[in-house]
Each structure stands twice: as C-alpha cells, then as structure tokens.
Short mmCIF file of N, CA and C in Angstrom, two decimals:
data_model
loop_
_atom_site.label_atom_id
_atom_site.label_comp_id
_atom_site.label_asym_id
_atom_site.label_seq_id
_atom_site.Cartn_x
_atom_site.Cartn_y
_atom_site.Cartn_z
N UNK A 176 -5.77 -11.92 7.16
CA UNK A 176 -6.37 -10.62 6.94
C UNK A 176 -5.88 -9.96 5.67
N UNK A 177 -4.80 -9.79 5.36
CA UNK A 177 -4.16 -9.38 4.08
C UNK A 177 -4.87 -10.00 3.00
N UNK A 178 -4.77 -11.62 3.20
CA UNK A 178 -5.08 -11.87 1.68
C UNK A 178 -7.04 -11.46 1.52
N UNK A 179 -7.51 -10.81 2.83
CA UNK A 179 -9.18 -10.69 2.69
C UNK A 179 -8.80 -9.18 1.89
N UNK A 180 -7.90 -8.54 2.21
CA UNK A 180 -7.59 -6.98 1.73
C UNK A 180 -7.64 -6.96 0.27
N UNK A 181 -6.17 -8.34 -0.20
CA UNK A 181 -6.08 -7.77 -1.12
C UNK A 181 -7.42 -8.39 -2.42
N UNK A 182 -8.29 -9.26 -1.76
CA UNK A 182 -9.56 -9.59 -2.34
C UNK A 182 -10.35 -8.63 -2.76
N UNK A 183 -10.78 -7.95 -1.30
CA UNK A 183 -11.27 -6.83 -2.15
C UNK A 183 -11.22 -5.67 -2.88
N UNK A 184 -9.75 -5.30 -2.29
CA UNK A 184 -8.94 -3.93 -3.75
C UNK A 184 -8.96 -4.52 -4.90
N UNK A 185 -8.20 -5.75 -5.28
CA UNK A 185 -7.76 -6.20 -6.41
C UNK A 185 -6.21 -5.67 -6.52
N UNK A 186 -6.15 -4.60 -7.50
CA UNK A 186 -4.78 -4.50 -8.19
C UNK A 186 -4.80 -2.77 -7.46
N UNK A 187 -5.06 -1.85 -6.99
CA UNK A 187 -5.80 -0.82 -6.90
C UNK A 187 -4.99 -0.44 -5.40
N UNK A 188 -3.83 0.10 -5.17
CA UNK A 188 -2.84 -0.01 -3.84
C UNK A 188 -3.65 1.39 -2.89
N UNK A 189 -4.67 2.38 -3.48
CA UNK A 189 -4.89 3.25 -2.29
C UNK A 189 -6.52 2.62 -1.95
N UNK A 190 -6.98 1.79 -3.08
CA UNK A 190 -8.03 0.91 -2.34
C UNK A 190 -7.63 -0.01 -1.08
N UNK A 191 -6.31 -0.77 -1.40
CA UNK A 191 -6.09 -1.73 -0.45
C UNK A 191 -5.46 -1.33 0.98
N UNK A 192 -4.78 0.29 0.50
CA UNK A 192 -4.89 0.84 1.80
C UNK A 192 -5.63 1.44 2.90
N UNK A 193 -6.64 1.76 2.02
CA UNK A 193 -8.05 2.04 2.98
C UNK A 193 -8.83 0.88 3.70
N UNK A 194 -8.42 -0.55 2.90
CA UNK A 194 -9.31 -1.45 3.73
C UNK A 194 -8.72 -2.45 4.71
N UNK A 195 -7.35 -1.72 4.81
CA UNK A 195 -7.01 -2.66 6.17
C UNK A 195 -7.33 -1.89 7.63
N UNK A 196 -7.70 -2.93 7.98
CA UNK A 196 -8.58 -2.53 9.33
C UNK A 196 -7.71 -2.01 10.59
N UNK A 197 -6.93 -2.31 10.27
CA UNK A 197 -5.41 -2.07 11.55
C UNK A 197 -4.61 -0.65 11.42
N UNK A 198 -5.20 0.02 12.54
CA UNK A 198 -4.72 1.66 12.14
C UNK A 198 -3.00 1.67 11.76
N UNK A 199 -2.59 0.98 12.57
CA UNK A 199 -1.05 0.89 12.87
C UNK A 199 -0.60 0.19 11.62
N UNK A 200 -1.28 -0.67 11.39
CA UNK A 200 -0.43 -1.33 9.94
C UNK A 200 -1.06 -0.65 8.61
N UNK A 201 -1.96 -0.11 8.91
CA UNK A 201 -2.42 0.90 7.59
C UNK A 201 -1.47 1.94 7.65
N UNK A 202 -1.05 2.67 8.62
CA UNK A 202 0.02 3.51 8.75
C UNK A 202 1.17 3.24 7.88
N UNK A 203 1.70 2.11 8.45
CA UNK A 203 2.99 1.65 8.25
C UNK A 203 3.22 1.43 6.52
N UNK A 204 2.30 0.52 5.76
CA UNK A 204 1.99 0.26 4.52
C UNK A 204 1.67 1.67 3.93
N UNK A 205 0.94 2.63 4.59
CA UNK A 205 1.30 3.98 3.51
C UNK A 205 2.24 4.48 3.74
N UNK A 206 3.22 4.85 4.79
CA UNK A 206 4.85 5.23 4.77
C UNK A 206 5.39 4.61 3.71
N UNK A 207 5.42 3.11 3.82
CA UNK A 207 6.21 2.15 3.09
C UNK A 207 5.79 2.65 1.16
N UNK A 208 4.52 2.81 1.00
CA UNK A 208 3.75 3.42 -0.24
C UNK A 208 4.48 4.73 -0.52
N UNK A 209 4.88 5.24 0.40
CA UNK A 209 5.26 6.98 0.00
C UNK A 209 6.45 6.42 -0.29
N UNK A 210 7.26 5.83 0.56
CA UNK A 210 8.90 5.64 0.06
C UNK A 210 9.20 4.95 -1.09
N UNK A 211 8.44 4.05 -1.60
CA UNK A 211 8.44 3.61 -3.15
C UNK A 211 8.00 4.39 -4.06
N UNK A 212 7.35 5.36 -3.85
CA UNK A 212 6.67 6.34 -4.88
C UNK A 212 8.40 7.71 -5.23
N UNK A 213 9.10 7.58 -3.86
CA UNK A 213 10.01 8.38 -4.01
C UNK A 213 11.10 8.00 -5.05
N UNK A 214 11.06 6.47 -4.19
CA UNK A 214 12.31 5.44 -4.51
C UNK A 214 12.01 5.92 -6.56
N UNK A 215 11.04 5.02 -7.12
CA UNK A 215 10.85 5.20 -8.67
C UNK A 215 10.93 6.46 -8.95
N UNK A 216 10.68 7.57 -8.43
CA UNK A 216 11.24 8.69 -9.06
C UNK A 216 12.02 9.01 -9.45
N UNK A 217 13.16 8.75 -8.18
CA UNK A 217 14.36 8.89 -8.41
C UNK A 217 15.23 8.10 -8.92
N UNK A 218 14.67 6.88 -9.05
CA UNK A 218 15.46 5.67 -9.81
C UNK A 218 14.90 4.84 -10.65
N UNK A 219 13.19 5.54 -11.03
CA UNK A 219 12.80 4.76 -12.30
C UNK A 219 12.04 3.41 -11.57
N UNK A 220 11.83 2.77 -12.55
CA UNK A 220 10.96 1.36 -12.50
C UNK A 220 12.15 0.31 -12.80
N UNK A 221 12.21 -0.79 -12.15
CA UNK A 221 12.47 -1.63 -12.46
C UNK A 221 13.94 -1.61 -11.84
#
C-alpha cells in the first residue's frame, strides 16, 4: 500500500498524506510529519 501512496504523491509529503487510506496510519505519519517539521527548526537540516 505505501509504495501505491508514494506513486501517486511523488515527492509532495501533504499529498502523500492525504492518500493513505488508513485513518490510523494517516494519523500517525502526520504526528510523525509535525515532529520533524519541529525537529529542523530547532536543529536545522541535516
């Protein structure tokens, strides 16, 4: 199922979060999305 996801987003992470079909793991993958968005803030890229 993932790799059908990330087929059709491409590169595009709030496309590929809208098209997983699994409420619970769409959940989980945007938590996980918010805490990396924090993480690089506060500590940059890379």
């Amino acid at each position: 199922r993932a790799y059908n996801w990330l087929q059709v987003s491409g590169s595009d992470p709030d496309l590929f979060m809208t098209n997983i079909s699994i409420d619970s793991t769409r959940g989980y993958v945007q938590r996980i999305y918010g805490y990396h968005n924090v993480y690089r803030a506060l500590y940059g890229v890379g």
